[in-house]
CSV table of C-alpha atoms (C1' of nucleotides) in Angstrom, one decimal:
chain,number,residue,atom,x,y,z
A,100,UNK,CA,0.0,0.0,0.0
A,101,UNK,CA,2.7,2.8,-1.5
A,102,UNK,CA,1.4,6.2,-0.7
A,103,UNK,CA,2.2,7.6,-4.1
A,104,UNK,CA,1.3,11.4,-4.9
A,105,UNK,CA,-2.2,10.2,-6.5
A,106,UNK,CA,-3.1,8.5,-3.4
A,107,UNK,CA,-2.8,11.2,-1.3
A,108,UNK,CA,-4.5,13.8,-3.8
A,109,UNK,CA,-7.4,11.6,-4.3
A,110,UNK,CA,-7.9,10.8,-0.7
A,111,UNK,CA,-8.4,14.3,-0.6
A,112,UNK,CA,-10.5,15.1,-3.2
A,113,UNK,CA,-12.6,12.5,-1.6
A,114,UNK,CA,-12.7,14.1,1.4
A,115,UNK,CA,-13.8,17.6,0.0
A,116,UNK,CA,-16.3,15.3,-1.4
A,117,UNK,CA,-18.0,14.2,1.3
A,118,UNK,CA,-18.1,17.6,3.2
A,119,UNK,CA,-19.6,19.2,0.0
A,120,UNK,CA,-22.2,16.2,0.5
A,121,UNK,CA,-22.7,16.7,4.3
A,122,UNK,CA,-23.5,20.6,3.8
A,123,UNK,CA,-25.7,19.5,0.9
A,124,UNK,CA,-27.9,18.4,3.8
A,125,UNK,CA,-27.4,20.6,6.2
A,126,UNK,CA,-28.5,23.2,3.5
A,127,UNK,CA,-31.4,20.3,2.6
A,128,UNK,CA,-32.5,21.1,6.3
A,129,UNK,CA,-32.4,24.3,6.1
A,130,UNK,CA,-34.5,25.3,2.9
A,131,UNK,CA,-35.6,21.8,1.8
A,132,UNK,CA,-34.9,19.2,-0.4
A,133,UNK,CA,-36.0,20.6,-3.8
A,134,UNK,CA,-34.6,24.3,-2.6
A,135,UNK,CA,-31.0,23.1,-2.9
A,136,UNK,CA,-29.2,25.2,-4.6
A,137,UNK,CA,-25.5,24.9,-6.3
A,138,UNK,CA,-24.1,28.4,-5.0
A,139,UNK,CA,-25.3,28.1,-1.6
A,140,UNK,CA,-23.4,24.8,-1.5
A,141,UNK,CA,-20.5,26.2,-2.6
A,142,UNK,CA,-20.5,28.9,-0.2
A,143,UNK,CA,-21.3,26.4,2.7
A,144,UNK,CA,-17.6,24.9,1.8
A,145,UNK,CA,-15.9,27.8,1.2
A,146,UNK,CA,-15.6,27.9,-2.5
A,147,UNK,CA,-18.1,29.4,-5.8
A,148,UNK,CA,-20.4,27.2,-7.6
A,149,UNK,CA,-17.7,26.4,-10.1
A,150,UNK,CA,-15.8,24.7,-8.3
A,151,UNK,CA,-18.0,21.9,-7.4
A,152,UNK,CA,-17.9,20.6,-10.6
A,153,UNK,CA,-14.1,19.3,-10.0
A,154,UNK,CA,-16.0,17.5,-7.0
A,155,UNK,CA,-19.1,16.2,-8.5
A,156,UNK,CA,-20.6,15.9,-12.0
A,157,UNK,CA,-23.8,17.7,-11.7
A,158,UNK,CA,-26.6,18.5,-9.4
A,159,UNK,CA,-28.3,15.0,-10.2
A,160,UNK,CA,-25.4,13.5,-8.8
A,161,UNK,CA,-25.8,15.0,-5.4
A,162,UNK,CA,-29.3,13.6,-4.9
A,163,UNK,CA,-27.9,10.4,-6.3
A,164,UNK,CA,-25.2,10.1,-4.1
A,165,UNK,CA,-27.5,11.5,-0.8
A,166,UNK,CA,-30.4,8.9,-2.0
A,167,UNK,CA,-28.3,6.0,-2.2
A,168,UNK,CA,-26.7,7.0,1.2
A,169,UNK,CA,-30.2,7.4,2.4
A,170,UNK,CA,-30.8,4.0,1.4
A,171,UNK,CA,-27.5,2.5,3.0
A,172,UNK,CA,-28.5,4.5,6.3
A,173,UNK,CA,-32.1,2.6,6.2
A,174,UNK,CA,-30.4,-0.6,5.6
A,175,UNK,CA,-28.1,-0.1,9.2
A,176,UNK,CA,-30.6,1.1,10.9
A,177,UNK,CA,-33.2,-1.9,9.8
A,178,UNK,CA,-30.6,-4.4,10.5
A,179,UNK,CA,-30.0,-2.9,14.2
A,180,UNK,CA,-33.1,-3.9,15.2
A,181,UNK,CA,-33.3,-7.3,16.8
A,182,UNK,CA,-35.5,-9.9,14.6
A,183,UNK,CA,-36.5,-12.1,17.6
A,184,UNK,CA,-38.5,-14.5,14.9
A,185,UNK,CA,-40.1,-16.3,18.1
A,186,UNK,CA,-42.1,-12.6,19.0
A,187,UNK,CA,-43.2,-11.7,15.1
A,188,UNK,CA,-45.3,-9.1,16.8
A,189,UNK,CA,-42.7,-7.2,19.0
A,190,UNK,CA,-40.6,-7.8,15.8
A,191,UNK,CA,-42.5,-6.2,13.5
A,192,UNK,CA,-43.7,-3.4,15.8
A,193,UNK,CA,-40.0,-2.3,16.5
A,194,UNK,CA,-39.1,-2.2,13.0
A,195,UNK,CA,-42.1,-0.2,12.1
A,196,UNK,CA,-40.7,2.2,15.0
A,197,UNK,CA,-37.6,2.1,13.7
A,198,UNK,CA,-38.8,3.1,10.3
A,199,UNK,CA,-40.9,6.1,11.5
A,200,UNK,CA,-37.7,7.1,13.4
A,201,UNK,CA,-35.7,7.1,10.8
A,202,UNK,CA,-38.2,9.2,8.3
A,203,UNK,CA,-38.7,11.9,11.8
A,204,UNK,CA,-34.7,12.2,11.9
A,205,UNK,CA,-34.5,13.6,8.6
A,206,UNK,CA,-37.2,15.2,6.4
A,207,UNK,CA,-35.7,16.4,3.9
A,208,UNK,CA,-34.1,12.6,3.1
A,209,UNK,CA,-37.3,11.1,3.9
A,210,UNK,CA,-38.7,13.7,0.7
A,211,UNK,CA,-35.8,12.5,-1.3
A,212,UNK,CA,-35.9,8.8,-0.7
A,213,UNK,CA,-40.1,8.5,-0.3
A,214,UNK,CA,-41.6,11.3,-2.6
A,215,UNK,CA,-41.0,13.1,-5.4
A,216,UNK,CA,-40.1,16.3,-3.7
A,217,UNK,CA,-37.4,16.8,-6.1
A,218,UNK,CA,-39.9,18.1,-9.1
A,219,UNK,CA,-36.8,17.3,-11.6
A,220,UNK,CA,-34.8,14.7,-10.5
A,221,UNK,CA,-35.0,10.9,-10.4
A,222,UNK,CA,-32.7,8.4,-9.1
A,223,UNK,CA,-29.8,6.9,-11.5
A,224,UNK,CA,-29.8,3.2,-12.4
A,225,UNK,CA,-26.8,3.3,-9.7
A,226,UNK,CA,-28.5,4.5,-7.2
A,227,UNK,CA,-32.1,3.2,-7.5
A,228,UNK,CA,-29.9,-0.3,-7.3
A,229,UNK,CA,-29.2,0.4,-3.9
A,230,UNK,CA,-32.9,1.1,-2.8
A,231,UNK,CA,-34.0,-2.6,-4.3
A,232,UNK,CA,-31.1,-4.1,-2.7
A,233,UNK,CA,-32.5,-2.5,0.9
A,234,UNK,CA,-36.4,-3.5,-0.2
A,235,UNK,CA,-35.0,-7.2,-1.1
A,236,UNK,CA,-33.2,-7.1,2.9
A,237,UNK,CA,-36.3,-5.8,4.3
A,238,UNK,CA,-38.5,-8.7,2.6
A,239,UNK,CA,-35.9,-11.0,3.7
A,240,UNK,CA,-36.6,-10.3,7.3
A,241,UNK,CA,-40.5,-10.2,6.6
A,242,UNK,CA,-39.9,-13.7,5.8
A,243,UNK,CA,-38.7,-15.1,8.6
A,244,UNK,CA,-41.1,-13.3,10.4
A,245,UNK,CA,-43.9,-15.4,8.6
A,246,UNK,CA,-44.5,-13.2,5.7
A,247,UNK,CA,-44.0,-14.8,3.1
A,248,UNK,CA,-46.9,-13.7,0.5
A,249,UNK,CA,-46.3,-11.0,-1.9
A,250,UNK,CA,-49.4,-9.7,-1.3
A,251,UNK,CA,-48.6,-9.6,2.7
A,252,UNK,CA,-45.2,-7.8,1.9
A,253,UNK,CA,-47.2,-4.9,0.1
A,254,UNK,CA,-49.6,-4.8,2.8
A,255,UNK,CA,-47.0,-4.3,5.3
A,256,UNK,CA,-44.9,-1.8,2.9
A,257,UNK,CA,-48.3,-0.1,3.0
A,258,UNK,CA,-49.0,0.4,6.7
A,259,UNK,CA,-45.6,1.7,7.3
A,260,UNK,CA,-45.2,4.3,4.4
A,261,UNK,CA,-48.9,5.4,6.0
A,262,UNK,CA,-47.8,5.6,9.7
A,263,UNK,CA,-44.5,7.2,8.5
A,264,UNK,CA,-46.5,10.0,5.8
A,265,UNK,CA,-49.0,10.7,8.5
A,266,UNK,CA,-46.5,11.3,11.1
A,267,UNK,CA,-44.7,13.5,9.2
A,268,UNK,CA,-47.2,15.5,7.6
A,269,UNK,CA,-49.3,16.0,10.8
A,270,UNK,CA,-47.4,15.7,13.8
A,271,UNK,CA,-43.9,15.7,12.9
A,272,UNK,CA,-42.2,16.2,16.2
A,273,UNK,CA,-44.8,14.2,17.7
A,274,UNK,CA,-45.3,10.4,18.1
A,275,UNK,CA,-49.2,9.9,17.6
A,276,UNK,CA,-49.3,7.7,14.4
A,277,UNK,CA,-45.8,6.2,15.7
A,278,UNK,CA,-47.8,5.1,19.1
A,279,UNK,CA,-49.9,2.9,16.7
A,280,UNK,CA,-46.9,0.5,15.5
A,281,UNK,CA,-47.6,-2.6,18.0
A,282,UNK,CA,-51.2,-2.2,16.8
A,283,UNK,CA,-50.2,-2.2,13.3
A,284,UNK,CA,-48.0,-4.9,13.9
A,285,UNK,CA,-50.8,-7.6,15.6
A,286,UNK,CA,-52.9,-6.6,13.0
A,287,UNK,CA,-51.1,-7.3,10.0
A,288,UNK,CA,-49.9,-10.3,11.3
A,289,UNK,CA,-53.2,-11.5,12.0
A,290,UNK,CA,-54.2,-10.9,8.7
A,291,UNK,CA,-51.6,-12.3,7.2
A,292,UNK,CA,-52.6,-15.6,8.7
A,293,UNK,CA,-55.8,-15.3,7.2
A,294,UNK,CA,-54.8,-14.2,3.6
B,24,UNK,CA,-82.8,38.9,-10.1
B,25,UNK,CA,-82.3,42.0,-12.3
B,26,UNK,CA,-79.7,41.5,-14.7
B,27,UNK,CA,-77.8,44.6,-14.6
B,28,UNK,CA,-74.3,45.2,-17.3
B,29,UNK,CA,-72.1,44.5,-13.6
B,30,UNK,CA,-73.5,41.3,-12.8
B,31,UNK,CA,-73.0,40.2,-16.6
B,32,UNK,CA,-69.3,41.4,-16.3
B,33,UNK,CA,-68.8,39.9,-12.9
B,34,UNK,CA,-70.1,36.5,-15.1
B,35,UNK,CA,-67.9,36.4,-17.7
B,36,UNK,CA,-65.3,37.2,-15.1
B,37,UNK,CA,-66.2,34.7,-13.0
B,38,UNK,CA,-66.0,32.3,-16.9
B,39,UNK,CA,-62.4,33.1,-17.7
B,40,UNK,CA,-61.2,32.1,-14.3
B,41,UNK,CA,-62.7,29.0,-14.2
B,42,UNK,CA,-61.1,28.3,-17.1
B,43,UNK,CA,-57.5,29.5,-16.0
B,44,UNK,CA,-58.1,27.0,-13.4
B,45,UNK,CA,-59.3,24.6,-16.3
B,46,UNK,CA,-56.1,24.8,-17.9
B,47,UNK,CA,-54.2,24.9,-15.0
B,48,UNK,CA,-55.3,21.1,-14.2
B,49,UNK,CA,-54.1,20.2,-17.8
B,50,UNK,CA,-50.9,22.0,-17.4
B,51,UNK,CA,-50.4,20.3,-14.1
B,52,UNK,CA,-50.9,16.8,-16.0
B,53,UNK,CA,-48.5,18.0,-18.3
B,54,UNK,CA,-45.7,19.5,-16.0
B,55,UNK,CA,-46.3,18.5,-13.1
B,56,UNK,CA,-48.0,20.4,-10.7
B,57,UNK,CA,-44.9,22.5,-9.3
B,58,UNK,CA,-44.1,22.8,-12.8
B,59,UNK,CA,-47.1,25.1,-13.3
B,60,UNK,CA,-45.8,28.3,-14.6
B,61,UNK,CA,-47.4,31.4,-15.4
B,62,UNK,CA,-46.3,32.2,-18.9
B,63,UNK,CA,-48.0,28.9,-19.8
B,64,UNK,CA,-50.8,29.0,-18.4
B,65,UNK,CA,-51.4,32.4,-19.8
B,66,UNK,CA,-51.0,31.1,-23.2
B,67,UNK,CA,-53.4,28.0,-22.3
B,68,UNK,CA,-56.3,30.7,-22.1
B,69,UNK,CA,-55.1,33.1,-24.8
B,70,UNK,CA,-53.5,35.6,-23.0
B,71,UNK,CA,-50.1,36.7,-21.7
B,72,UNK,CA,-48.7,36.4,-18.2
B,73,UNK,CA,-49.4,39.5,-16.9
B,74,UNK,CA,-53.5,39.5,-17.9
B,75,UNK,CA,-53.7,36.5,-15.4
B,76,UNK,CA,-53.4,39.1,-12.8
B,77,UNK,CA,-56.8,40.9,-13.8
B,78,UNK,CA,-58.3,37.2,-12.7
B,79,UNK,CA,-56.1,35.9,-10.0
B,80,UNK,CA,-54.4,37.5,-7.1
B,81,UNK,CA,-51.3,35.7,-7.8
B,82,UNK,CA,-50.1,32.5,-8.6
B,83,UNK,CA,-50.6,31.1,-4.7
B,84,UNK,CA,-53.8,31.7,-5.0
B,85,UNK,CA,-54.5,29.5,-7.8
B,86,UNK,CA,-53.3,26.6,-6.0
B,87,UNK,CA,-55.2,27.6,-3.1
B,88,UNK,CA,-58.5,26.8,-5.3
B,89,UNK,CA,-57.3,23.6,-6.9
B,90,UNK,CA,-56.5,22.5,-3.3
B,91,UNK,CA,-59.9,23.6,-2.2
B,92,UNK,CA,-61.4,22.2,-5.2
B,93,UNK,CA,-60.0,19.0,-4.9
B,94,UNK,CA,-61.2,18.5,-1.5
B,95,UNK,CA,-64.7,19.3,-2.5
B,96,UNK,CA,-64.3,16.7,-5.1
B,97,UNK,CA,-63.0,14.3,-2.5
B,98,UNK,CA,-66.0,14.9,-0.5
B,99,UNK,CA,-68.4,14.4,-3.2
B,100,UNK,CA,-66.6,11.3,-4.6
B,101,UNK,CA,-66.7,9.6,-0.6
B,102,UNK,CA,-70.4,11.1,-0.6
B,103,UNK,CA,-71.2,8.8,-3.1
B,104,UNK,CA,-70.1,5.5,-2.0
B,105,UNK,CA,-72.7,3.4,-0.3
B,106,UNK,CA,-72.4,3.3,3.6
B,107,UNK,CA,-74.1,0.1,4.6
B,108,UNK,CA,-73.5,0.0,8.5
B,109,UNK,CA,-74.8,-3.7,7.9
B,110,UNK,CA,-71.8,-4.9,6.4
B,111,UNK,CA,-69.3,-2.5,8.0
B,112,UNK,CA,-65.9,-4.3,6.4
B,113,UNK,CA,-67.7,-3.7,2.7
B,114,UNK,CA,-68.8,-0.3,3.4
B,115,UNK,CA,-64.7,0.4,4.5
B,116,UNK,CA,-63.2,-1.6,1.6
B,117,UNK,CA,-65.7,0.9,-0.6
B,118,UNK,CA,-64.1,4.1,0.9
B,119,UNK,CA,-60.6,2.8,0.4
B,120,UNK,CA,-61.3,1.7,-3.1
B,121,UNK,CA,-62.8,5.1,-4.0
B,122,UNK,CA,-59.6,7.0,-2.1
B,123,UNK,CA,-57.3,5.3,-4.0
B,124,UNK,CA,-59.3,5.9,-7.6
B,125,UNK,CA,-59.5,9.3,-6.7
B,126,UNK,CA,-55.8,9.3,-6.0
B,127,UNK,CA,-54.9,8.0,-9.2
B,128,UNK,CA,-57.4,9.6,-11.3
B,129,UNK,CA,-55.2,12.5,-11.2
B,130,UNK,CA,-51.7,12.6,-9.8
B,131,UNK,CA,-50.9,16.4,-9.7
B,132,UNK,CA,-54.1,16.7,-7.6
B,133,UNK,CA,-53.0,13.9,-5.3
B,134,UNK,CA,-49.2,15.6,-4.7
B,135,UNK,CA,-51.0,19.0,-4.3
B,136,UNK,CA,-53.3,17.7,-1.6
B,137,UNK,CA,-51.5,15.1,-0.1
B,138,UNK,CA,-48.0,15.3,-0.3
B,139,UNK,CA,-45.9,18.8,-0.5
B,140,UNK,CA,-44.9,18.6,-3.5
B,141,UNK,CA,-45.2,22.1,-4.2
B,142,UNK,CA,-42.1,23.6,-2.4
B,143,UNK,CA,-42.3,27.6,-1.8
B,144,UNK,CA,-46.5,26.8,-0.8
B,145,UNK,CA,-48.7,26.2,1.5
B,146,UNK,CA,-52.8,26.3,1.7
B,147,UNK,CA,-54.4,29.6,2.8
B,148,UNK,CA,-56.0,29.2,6.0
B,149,UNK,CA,-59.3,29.5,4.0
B,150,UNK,CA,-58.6,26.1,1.8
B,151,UNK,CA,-57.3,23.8,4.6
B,152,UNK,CA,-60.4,24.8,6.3
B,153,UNK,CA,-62.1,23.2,3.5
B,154,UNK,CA,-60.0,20.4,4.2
B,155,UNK,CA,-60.8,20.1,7.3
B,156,UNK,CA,-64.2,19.7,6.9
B,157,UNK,CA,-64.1,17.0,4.5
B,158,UNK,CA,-61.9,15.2,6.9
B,159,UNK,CA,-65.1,16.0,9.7
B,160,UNK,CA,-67.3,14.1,7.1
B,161,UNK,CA,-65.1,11.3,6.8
B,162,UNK,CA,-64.7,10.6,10.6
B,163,UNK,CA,-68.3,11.0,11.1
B,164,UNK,CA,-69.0,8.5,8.4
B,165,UNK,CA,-66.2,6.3,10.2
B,166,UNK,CA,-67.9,6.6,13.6
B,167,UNK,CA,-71.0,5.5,12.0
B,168,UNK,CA,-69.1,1.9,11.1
B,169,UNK,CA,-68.3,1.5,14.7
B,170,UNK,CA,-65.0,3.3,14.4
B,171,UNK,CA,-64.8,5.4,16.9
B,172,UNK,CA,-61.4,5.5,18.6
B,173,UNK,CA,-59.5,8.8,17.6
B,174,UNK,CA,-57.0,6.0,17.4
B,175,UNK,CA,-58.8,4.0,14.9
B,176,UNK,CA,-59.7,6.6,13.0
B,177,UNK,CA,-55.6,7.4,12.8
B,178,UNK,CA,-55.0,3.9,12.0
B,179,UNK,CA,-57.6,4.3,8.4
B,180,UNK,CA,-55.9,7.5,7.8
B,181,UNK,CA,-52.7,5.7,7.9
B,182,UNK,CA,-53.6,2.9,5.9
B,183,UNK,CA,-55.7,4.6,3.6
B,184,UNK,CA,-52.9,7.0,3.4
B,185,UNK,CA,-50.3,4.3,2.4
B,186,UNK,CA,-52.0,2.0,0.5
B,187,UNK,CA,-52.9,5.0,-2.2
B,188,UNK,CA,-49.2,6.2,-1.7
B,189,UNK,CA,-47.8,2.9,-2.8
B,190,UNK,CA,-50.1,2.3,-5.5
B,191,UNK,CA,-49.3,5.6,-7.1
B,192,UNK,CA,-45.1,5.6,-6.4
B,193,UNK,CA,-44.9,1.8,-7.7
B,194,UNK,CA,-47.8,1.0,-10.0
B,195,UNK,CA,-49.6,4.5,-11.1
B,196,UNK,CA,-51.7,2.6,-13.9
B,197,UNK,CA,-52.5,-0.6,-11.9
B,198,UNK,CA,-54.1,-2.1,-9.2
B,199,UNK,CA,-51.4,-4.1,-6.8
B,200,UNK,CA,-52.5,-2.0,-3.6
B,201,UNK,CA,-55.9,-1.1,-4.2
B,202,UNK,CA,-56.4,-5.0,-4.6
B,203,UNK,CA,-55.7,-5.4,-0.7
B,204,UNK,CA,-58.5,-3.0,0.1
B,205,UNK,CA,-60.3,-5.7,1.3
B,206,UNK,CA,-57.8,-7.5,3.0
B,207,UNK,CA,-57.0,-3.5,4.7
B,208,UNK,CA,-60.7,-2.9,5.6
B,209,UNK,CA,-60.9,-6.6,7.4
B,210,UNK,CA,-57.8,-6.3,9.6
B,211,UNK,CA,-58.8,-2.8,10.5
B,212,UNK,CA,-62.3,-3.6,11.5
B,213,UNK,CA,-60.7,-6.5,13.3
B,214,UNK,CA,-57.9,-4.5,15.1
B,215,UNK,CA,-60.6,-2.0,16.5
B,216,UNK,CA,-62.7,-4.4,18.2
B,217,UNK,CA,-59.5,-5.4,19.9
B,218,UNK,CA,-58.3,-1.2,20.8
C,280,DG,C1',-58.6,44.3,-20.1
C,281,DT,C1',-54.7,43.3,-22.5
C,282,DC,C1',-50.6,44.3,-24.0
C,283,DT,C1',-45.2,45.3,-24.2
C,284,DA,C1',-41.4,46.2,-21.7
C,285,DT,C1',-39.1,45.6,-17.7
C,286,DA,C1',-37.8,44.8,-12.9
C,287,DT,C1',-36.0,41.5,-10.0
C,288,DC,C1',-34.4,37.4,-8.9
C,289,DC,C1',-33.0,33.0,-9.2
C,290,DA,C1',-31.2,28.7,-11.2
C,291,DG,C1',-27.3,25.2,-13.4
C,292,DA,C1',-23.6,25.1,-16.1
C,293,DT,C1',-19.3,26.5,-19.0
C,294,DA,C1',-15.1,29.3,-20.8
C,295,DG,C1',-11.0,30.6,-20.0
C,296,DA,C1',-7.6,33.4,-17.1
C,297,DC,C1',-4.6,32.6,-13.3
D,94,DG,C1',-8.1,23.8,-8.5
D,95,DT,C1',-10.2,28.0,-8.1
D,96,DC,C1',-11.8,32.0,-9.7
D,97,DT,C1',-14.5,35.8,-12.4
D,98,DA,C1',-17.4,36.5,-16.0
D,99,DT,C1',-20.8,35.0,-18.6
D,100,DC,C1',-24.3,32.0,-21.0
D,101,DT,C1',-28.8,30.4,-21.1
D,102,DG,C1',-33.0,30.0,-19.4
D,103,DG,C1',-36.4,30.3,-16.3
D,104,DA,C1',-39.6,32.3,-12.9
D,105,DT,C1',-43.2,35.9,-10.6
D,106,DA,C1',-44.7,40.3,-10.7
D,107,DT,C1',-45.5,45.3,-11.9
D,108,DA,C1',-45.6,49.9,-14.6
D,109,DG,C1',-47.7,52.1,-17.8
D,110,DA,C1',-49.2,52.6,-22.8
D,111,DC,C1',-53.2,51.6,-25.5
DNA sequence: GTCTATATCCAGATAGAC
DNA sequence: GTCTATCTGGATATAGAC
């Protein structure tokens, strides 16, 4: 592992990289998602809009690089939570928390992975990739929980994306939709024996 | 009811802008409904830019009316569904079938109620009063299936909420969510007897 | 009522000097 | 690698002539 001249220089452009992504969403929190803008992130860094294109190719490839970190996050945090497959219920019910967690810590990456707050943009082959991969986990861990039908995957998909949009858009800082996860949990279960 | 040359005016006035709003559905379709600019809609009625302003107050306040017009459609299209208290799971199953065609009948509508898709607005405090009440009528109608709960209630909302959302993000033409309606109304009906 | 012209502001992206 | 200057293109909104 020489550390030749190119080494060093690109560990550094990497670097500059991933600050110019972390104020991309600190600036995401600050004036939303789809009010990103180019010179602002520049500033934030300590440089004019310019010179971000040494860094990254285009604005696209921001919210392609933040999405597919998004996803990676979602993955972690999913696979933190235990999967005690002898309690499907409390297994279900603390990833649906976990979920809703996750999409409370950060609206403006909840927009960008969930909606299409981002009028222009849509992900890259690249990094819509890494959102199947984290679906495919997450149906993984459904199974061993007992859901096993398609059908029973896209009801469960359902019930979370709901808890998670109406806890956002209603009581953001709250947890009154969030409260109903063990609920959601017995009931999907129980209907999934019946399906 | 005298038909004097101001109340003919105050007509044809009344014409034009319901058809500025007219168009501005069709551009919505087209663009996408934060993509609704000014210039074009101007054009879409035969005018330029600046003549909208003779009809509208600005450009907020034609969303306001397609917000507020949506939820009076909303209202109308739950009013009709049949609400047989005798078979409570089939009168639910009817409500989310008929939330979800509404959702997809028109997708800018959907975002601009539902979502915030729209980045620099939000509703007057007039239109999300009409909001509101169509959301009074749908509780009541709720209550009258036995669902009663504010917690229940929050638990449709959610489901509902996320059964339309999936549909439209994952299969805007088809029918993959909507298809566990049923399946959605029964576990729900279930869970509340148990809440 | 409608227009042209314009004010004001913003965006992403590139050319080319240094 | 970074900058200034600029291109290109958009937006909402207003002033004021007709």
């Amino acid at each position: 592992m020489a550390r030749t001249p190119t080494d060093i220089r690109s560990r550094r452009r990497e670097q500059t990289r991933s600050e110019i992504i972390a104020a991309a969403w600190w600036l995401a929190e600050r004036d939303g998602i789809a009010g990103l803008s180019l010179r602002d992130l520049a500033v934030e860094v300590g440089m004019r809009a310019p010179s971000l294109y040494t860094y990254v190719e285009n604005k696209a490839a921001i919210y392609d690089e933040m999405f597919a970190a998004g996803y990676h996050e979602l993955a972690e945090v999913l696979h933190e939570v235990e999967l005690d497959v002898g309690d499907p219920i409390s297994a279900l019910e603390g990833r649906i928390a976990a979920f809703i967690d996750f999409c409370q810590a950060s609206v403006p990456r909840y927009q960008l992975m969930f909606t299409r707050a981002v009028p222009e943009w849509r992900p890259s082959d690249a990094a819509y990739a890494v959102s199947v991969k984290t679906y495919e986990r997450m149906t993984h861990d459904l199974g061993r929980l007992g859901i096993d039908a398609p059908e029973a995957v896209d009801l469960v998909t359902a019930v979370t994306a709901g808890l998670a949009a109406q806890q956002l858009a209603n009581d953001p800082d709250g947890d009154r939709w969030r409260r109903l996860g063990r609920d959601a949990a017995e009931m999907i279960l129980a209907q999934t024996r019946r399906m």
